[in-house]
Coordinates of C-alpha atoms in Angstrom, one line a residue:
M1 CA -56.2 29.9 100.1
C2 CA -56.2 32.5 102.7
A3 CA -57.8 30.9 105.7
A4 CA -56.1 31.6 109.0
H5 CA -54.2 28.6 110.1
T6 CA -56.2 27.3 113.0
H7 CA -54.5 25.6 115.9
T8 CA -55.7 24.5 119.3
G9 CA -54.3 27.2 121.5
K10 CA -55.2 30.4 123.2
M11 CA -58.0 32.5 121.7
K12 CA -55.5 35.4 121.5
A13 CA -53.1 33.4 119.4
L14 CA -55.9 32.5 117.1
L15 CA -57.0 36.1 116.8
L16 CA -53.4 37.2 116.1
L17 CA -53.1 34.5 113.4
G18 CA -56.4 35.6 111.9
L19 CA -55.1 39.2 111.7
V20 CA -51.9 38.0 110.1
A21 CA -53.8 36.0 107.6
V22 CA -56.0 38.9 106.7
A23 CA -52.9 41.1 106.3
L24 CA -51.3 38.6 104.0
C25 CA -54.3 38.5 101.8
E26 CA -54.7 42.2 101.2
P27 CA -54.2 42.7 97.5
T28 CA -51.1 44.6 96.5
R29 CA -51.7 48.3 96.3
F30 CA -49.8 50.7 94.1
V31 CA -50.3 54.0 96.0
G32 CA -47.7 56.5 94.8
D33 CA -46.2 54.1 92.2
K34 CA -45.5 55.7 88.9
V35 CA -45.2 54.4 85.3
L36 CA -42.5 56.2 83.3
R37 CA -41.9 56.2 79.6
L38 CA -38.1 56.3 79.0
T39 CA -36.5 56.9 75.7
P40 CA -32.8 56.0 75.8
S41 CA -30.7 57.9 73.2
N42 CA -27.3 56.2 73.6
D43 CA -25.7 53.0 74.8
E44 CA -25.0 54.4 78.3
Q45 CA -28.8 55.1 78.8
V46 CA -29.7 51.6 77.5
A47 CA -27.2 50.1 80.0
I48 CA -28.8 52.2 82.8
I49 CA -32.3 50.7 82.0
K50 CA -30.8 47.2 82.0
E51 CA -29.2 47.9 85.3
L52 CA -32.5 49.1 86.8
G53 CA -34.3 46.1 85.3
H54 CA -31.8 43.6 86.9
N55 CA -31.0 45.2 90.2
V56 CA -34.0 47.4 91.3
K57 CA -37.5 46.2 91.9
V58 CA -39.1 47.7 88.8
D59 CA -41.7 46.1 86.6
L60 CA -41.1 46.5 82.8
W61 CA -44.4 46.9 80.9
K62 CA -42.8 47.4 77.5
P63 CA -40.7 45.7 76.4
D64 CA -41.2 42.6 78.5
S65 CA -37.6 42.5 79.7
A66 CA -34.8 45.0 80.2
D67 CA -32.5 42.9 78.1
L68 CA -34.6 43.8 75.0
V69 CA -34.1 47.6 75.4
T70 CA -32.4 49.3 72.4
I71 CA -31.6 52.9 71.5
G72 CA -34.6 55.0 70.6
M73 CA -37.1 52.4 72.0
K74 CA -40.0 53.7 74.1
V75 CA -39.6 51.9 77.4
D76 CA -42.6 51.8 79.8
I77 CA -41.5 51.0 83.3
H78 CA -43.5 50.7 86.5
V79 CA -41.5 52.1 89.5
P80 CA -42.8 51.3 93.0
A81 CA -43.1 54.4 95.3
A82 CA -40.2 53.0 97.5
Q83 CA -37.8 53.1 94.6
L84 CA -38.9 56.4 93.1
D85 CA -36.2 58.6 94.7
M86 CA -33.4 56.4 93.7
V87 CA -34.7 55.8 90.1
S88 CA -35.4 59.6 89.6
T89 CA -31.8 60.4 90.7
I90 CA -30.3 57.9 88.4
L91 CA -32.5 59.1 85.5
Q92 CA -31.6 62.8 86.1
Q93 CA -27.9 62.0 86.2
S94 CA -28.1 60.2 82.9
G95 CA -30.0 63.0 81.2
M96 CA -32.5 60.4 79.8
E97 CA -35.8 61.6 78.5
A98 CA -38.5 60.5 80.9
K99 CA -42.3 61.1 80.7
V100 CA -44.7 60.2 83.5
M101 CA -47.5 58.0 82.1
F102 CA -49.1 57.4 85.5
E103 CA -48.7 59.7 88.5
N104 CA -50.4 57.3 90.8
L105 CA -50.8 53.7 89.6
Q106 CA -53.4 52.9 92.3
E107 CA -55.8 55.5 91.0
A108 CA -55.5 54.1 87.5
V109 CA -56.2 50.6 88.8
E110 CA -59.4 51.9 90.4
D111 CA -60.3 54.2 87.4
Q112 CA -60.1 51.2 85.0
M113 CA -63.5 50.1 86.2
D114 CA -65.3 53.1 84.7
N115 CA -68.4 51.3 83.6
K116 CA -70.5 52.2 86.6
R117 CA -73.4 50.0 85.7
V118 CA -73.7 48.0 88.9
T119 CA -74.1 44.3 88.1
K120 CA -73.0 41.1 89.5
A121 CA -73.9 39.4 86.2
H122 CA -71.7 38.9 83.2
D123 CA -71.4 42.0 81.1
Y124 CA -69.6 42.3 77.7
T125 CA -68.6 45.9 78.4
K126 CA -67.1 45.2 81.8
Y127 CA -64.1 43.2 83.0
N128 CA -65.4 39.9 84.3
N129 CA -63.6 37.7 86.8
W130 CA -62.9 34.1 86.2
A131 CA -66.0 32.7 88.0
T132 CA -68.2 35.0 85.9
I133 CA -66.4 34.0 82.7
N134 CA -66.7 30.3 83.5
D135 CA -70.4 30.5 84.2
W136 CA -70.8 32.6 81.0
A137 CA -69.0 29.9 78.9
I138 CA -71.4 27.2 80.3
S139 CA -74.6 29.3 79.8
I140 CA -73.8 30.7 76.3
S141 CA -73.0 27.2 75.0
S142 CA -76.1 25.7 76.4
A143 CA -78.2 28.6 75.1
N144 CA -76.8 28.1 71.5
P145 CA -76.5 24.3 71.1
N146 CA -76.6 24.5 67.3
L147 CA -73.7 27.0 67.1
I148 CA -71.5 26.4 70.2
S149 CA -70.2 23.3 71.9
R150 CA -68.0 23.2 74.9
Q151 CA -65.2 21.0 76.2
V152 CA -62.5 21.1 78.8
I153 CA -59.1 20.7 77.3
G154 CA -57.4 20.1 80.7
N155 CA -57.1 21.8 84.0
T156 CA -54.7 24.5 85.1
Y157 CA -51.9 24.1 87.7
E158 CA -54.3 25.1 90.4
G159 CA -57.0 22.8 89.0
R160 CA -59.3 25.2 87.1
P161 CA -61.0 23.9 84.0
M162 CA -59.7 25.3 80.7
Q163 CA -63.0 25.8 78.9
L164 CA -62.8 25.7 75.1
L165 CA -65.8 26.8 73.0
T166 CA -66.2 25.5 69.5
V167 CA -68.2 28.2 67.6
G168 CA -69.6 27.2 64.2
K169 CA -72.7 25.6 62.6
R170 CA -72.9 22.0 63.4
T171 CA -72.7 20.1 60.1
G172 CA -71.8 16.6 61.2
S173 CA -68.5 16.6 59.4
A174 CA -65.1 18.1 60.2
K175 CA -64.6 21.7 59.0
P176 CA -61.5 23.8 58.7
A177 CA -60.9 25.7 61.9
V178 CA -59.3 28.7 63.5
F179 CA -57.9 28.5 67.0
M180 CA -58.0 31.6 69.0
D181 CA -56.9 32.2 72.6
C182 CA -56.9 35.2 75.0
G183 CA -55.5 35.9 78.4
F184 CA -52.0 34.4 78.0
H185 CA -50.5 37.1 80.2
A186 CA -52.7 37.6 83.3
R187 CA -52.7 41.4 83.5
E188 CA -53.8 41.9 79.9
W189 CA -57.5 42.1 80.8
I190 CA -58.7 43.5 77.5
T191 CA -57.9 40.2 75.9
P192 CA -60.4 37.8 77.6
A193 CA -62.9 40.6 77.1
F194 CA -62.3 40.3 73.4
C195 CA -62.7 36.5 73.3
Q196 CA -66.0 36.8 75.1
W197 CA -67.1 39.6 72.7
F198 CA -66.1 37.4 69.7
V199 CA -68.2 34.5 70.8
N200 CA -71.3 36.6 71.5
E201 CA -70.9 38.6 68.2
A202 CA -70.6 35.3 66.3
V203 CA -73.9 33.8 67.7
S204 CA -75.8 37.1 67.7
T205 CA -75.0 38.1 64.1
Y206 CA -75.3 34.6 62.6
G207 CA -78.0 34.7 60.0
S208 CA -78.0 38.5 59.7
D209 CA -74.4 39.3 58.9
P210 CA -73.5 37.5 55.6
E211 CA -69.8 37.4 56.3
M212 CA -70.2 35.9 59.8
T213 CA -72.9 33.5 58.6
N214 CA -70.6 32.2 55.8
L215 CA -67.7 31.8 58.2
L216 CA -69.7 29.9 60.7
D217 CA -71.3 27.7 58.0
R218 CA -68.0 26.7 56.5
M219 CA -65.5 26.8 59.4
D220 CA -65.2 26.4 63.2
F221 CA -63.6 28.7 65.7
F222 CA -62.0 27.1 68.7
V223 CA -62.0 29.8 71.3
L224 CA -60.2 29.7 74.6
P225 CA -61.5 32.7 76.5
V226 CA -58.8 32.6 79.2
F227 CA -55.6 30.6 78.8
N228 CA -53.7 31.6 82.0
I229 CA -56.7 31.3 84.3
D230 CA -54.7 31.0 87.6
G231 CA -52.7 34.1 86.8
Y232 CA -55.9 36.0 85.7
E233 CA -57.6 35.0 89.0
Y234 CA -54.5 36.2 90.9
T235 CA -54.7 39.6 89.2
W236 CA -58.3 40.0 90.6
T237 CA -57.5 38.8 94.1
N238 CA -53.8 39.6 94.9
N239 CA -51.8 41.6 92.3
R240 CA -53.3 43.4 89.4
M241 CA -49.9 43.5 87.7
W242 CA -49.1 39.8 87.7
R243 CA -48.1 38.4 84.3
K244 CA -47.0 34.7 84.6
T245 CA -48.6 31.4 85.5
R246 CA -48.9 30.4 89.2
S247 CA -46.8 27.2 89.2
R248 CA -44.1 26.5 91.8
N249 CA -40.5 26.5 90.7
S250 CA -38.1 24.1 92.4
G251 CA -35.2 25.6 94.3
T252 CA -36.8 29.1 94.6
T253 CA -39.7 30.9 96.2
C254 CA -40.3 32.8 92.9
I255 CA -43.6 31.7 91.3
G256 CA -44.7 31.2 87.7
T257 CA -43.5 30.9 84.2
D258 CA -44.1 33.3 81.2
P259 CA -46.4 31.0 79.2
N260 CA -45.5 32.8 76.0
R261 CA -41.8 31.8 76.4
N262 CA -42.7 28.2 77.2
F263 CA -43.3 26.7 73.8
D264 CA -40.9 24.6 71.7
A265 CA -39.9 27.3 69.2
G266 CA -36.3 28.4 69.7
W267 CA -37.1 27.8 73.4
C268 CA -35.1 30.0 75.8
T269 CA -32.6 31.2 73.2
T270 CA -33.5 34.9 73.0
G271 CA -35.7 37.4 74.7
A272 CA -36.5 34.9 77.5
S273 CA -34.9 34.3 80.8
S274 CA -33.7 31.2 82.6
N275 CA -34.2 32.9 85.9
P276 CA -37.4 31.8 87.6
C277 CA -37.8 35.2 89.3
S278 CA -37.9 36.9 85.9
D279 CA -41.2 38.0 84.3
T280 CA -40.0 36.3 81.1
Y281 CA -38.9 33.0 82.7
C282 CA -39.1 30.4 80.0
G283 CA -39.9 27.5 82.4
S284 CA -37.8 24.4 83.3
S285 CA -38.4 22.9 79.8
P286 CA -40.7 23.5 76.8
E287 CA -44.3 22.9 77.8
S288 CA -43.3 22.7 81.5
E289 CA -46.5 24.5 82.2
I290 CA -49.6 22.3 82.2
E291 CA -51.6 25.1 80.5
S292 CA -49.1 25.2 77.6
K293 CA -49.2 21.4 77.3
N294 CA -53.0 21.3 77.3
L295 CA -53.1 23.9 74.5
A296 CA -50.3 22.3 72.5
N297 CA -51.9 18.8 72.8
F298 CA -55.2 20.1 71.6
I299 CA -53.6 21.8 68.5
R300 CA -51.4 18.8 67.8
T301 CA -54.5 16.5 68.0
N302 CA -56.5 18.7 65.7
K303 CA -53.7 19.8 63.4
S304 CA -55.3 18.4 60.3
I305 CA -58.2 20.9 60.5
I306 CA -56.6 23.9 62.3
K307 CA -55.7 26.3 59.5
A308 CA -55.1 29.4 61.5
Y309 CA -53.9 30.3 65.0
M310 CA -54.6 33.7 66.6
T311 CA -53.4 34.6 70.0
V312 CA -54.6 37.9 71.6
H313 CA -52.3 40.0 73.8
S314 CA -52.1 43.7 74.8
Y315 CA -50.8 46.4 74.5
S316 CA -49.2 48.2 71.6
Q317 CA -51.6 48.0 68.6
L318 CA -49.6 45.5 66.6
L319 CA -50.5 42.5 64.4
L320 CA -47.5 40.2 64.4
F321 CA -46.6 36.9 62.7
P322 CA -43.6 34.6 62.7
Y323 CA -40.9 34.7 63.4
S324 CA -40.1 36.1 66.8
Y325 CA -37.4 33.6 67.8
K326 CA -35.2 34.5 64.8
Y327 CA -34.8 37.3 62.3
G328 CA -35.1 35.1 59.3
L329 CA -38.3 35.5 57.3
S330 CA -40.9 32.7 57.2
A331 CA -41.6 30.7 54.0
D332 CA -45.0 32.4 53.8
H333 CA -43.7 35.9 54.7
S334 CA -45.2 37.8 51.8
E335 CA -48.7 36.3 52.1
L336 CA -48.7 36.7 55.9
L337 CA -47.6 40.3 55.5
S338 CA -50.3 41.1 52.9
V339 CA -53.0 39.5 55.0
S340 CA -51.9 41.4 58.1
Q341 CA -51.9 44.7 56.1
G342 CA -55.4 44.0 54.9
A343 CA -56.6 43.1 58.4
I344 CA -55.2 46.3 60.0
A345 CA -56.7 48.4 57.2
A346 CA -60.1 46.8 57.9
L347 CA -59.6 47.5 61.7
R348 CA -58.8 51.1 61.0
T349 CA -62.0 51.8 59.1
L350 CA -64.1 51.9 62.3
Y351 CA -62.3 54.3 64.7
G352 CA -59.1 55.2 62.8
T353 CA -57.0 53.1 65.2
K354 CA -53.5 52.7 63.7
Y355 CA -51.8 49.3 64.0
T356 CA -48.4 48.2 62.7
S357 CA -47.9 44.7 61.3
G358 CA -44.9 42.6 60.6
P359 CA -42.8 39.7 61.8
G360 CA -42.3 39.7 65.5
A361 CA -38.5 39.9 65.9
A362 CA -38.0 42.7 63.4
T363 CA -41.2 44.6 64.3
I364 CA -40.8 44.7 68.1
Y365 CA -38.0 42.5 69.5
P366 CA -36.8 38.9 69.4
A367 CA -38.5 36.6 71.8
A368 CA -38.2 32.8 71.8
G369 CA -40.8 30.2 72.9
G370 CA -43.9 31.9 71.7
S371 CA -47.1 30.0 70.9
D372 CA -47.5 31.7 67.5
D373 CA -44.0 30.6 66.2
W374 CA -44.6 27.1 67.6
A375 CA -48.0 26.8 65.8
Y376 CA -46.5 28.0 62.6
D377 CA -43.6 25.6 62.8
L378 CA -46.1 22.8 63.5
G379 CA -47.7 23.6 60.1
V380 CA -50.4 26.1 61.0
K381 CA -49.7 28.6 58.2
Y382 CA -51.8 31.6 59.3
S383 CA -50.4 32.3 62.7
Y384 CA -50.9 35.7 64.2
T385 CA -50.4 37.6 67.5
F386 CA -52.6 40.6 68.2
E387 CA -51.4 43.3 70.6
L388 CA -54.6 45.2 71.3
R389 CA -55.1 48.8 72.5
D390 CA -53.5 51.0 73.4
E391 CA -50.0 52.4 72.8
G392 CA -49.3 53.1 76.5
R393 CA -51.5 55.9 77.7
Y394 CA -53.4 53.2 79.8
G395 CA -51.3 50.2 79.0
F396 CA -52.6 47.1 80.9
L397 CA -55.2 49.3 82.6
L398 CA -57.4 50.1 79.5
P399 CA -60.6 51.5 80.9
E400 CA -63.8 49.6 80.5
S401 CA -65.2 52.4 78.4
Q402 CA -62.8 51.2 75.7
I403 CA -63.8 47.6 75.7
K404 CA -66.6 48.1 73.1
P405 CA -64.6 50.1 70.5
T406 CA -61.6 47.9 71.0
C407 CA -63.6 44.7 70.4
E408 CA -65.6 46.1 67.5
E409 CA -62.5 47.1 65.6
T410 CA -60.7 43.9 66.4
M411 CA -63.6 41.8 65.1
L412 CA -63.1 43.4 61.7
A413 CA -59.4 42.2 61.6
V414 CA -60.3 38.7 62.8
K415 CA -63.0 38.3 60.3
Y416 CA -60.7 39.6 57.5
I417 CA -58.1 37.0 58.4
A418 CA -60.7 34.2 58.8
S419 CA -62.2 35.0 55.4
H420 CA -58.8 34.9 53.7
V421 CA -58.1 31.5 55.4
L422 CA -61.4 30.2 54.2
N423 CA -60.7 31.3 50.6
N424 CA -57.1 30.0 50.7
L425 CA -57.3 26.6 52.4
Y426 CA -54.3 24.4 52.2

């Protein structure tokens, strides 16, 4: 990727090119960048945030796009050091409430890795890069042949294999299944950590935990540990704050599509952008991203057995269900709501972590083209989106010390939903 372009020529030129190549490959640093939490209290302040989002190089953490900002909403915005003076002046003039969440984003990026156990090996309480996760997927499946099988459902844009683990007791016949994916948005590192945790927890408690044993005896879990692998890898090598895929867009140098705006569910109508430079770019067409197509094809092919779809994101502590692309309630609204309420009550029993649940559009903001709405409209009734910890203190940079508690509590919610599905097959 980053080799110096060699050319027969003077040694000096080569050396220079080498230095340039090294410079180009330095990961983005965030020294002096701040993350601010803004709370607009009137239309004028909302307009100012939208203006910043469109015309200044700021990165919205929450909501995903400036267009979604409304009065009273907490808006988390990452402001690069170079833009700080201008942004501060604009905010002061507007009288908007602004709280500094991160004084120096680079420090937070470094502090995230606070599990100081030095290991090159895979670790459930550390963030693992893609190569480590890929090796883990291969080894955990070969170590547990009676409970895990592995398949590649296609390759990513850059050619990486999308490893899918099927977790469940082999019975020789088709069982009802839950599909679960993590790592849709590259910078949401806690989510692949959860998918790995789930798989390990399933195999290590099978036979001792009655609920897990029953679930794995009677159903299968299709687990995709990292959906947006190219983007995830890029957050490790180049830019920790990258969100989208890494595909090229014709007619622009701007890279990538927001995969969670790329599904055929009210595609690109609301809460998504048709601008390839936007972080919420919907893509050139539904399933324009090979990753989206690979996932959708797998679910379409196995639609008769897939009874639930869970997609894991961060951050905000929410459990959402359809719809996000419209305000209208789904046909199964009351059941989806009561199951979500039971799941977040179960989650809260462990550490007291408070979640909010509800339909996406009404609970956070309208956003079209999401995989959860698409799966629901396809006929997968129990379709849920998790937004894991936290509520913004660390945002996308949740420290490794929170991986274990986050995963432990999330397990309770996932098992609650899966048990309901098993007892209410359709």
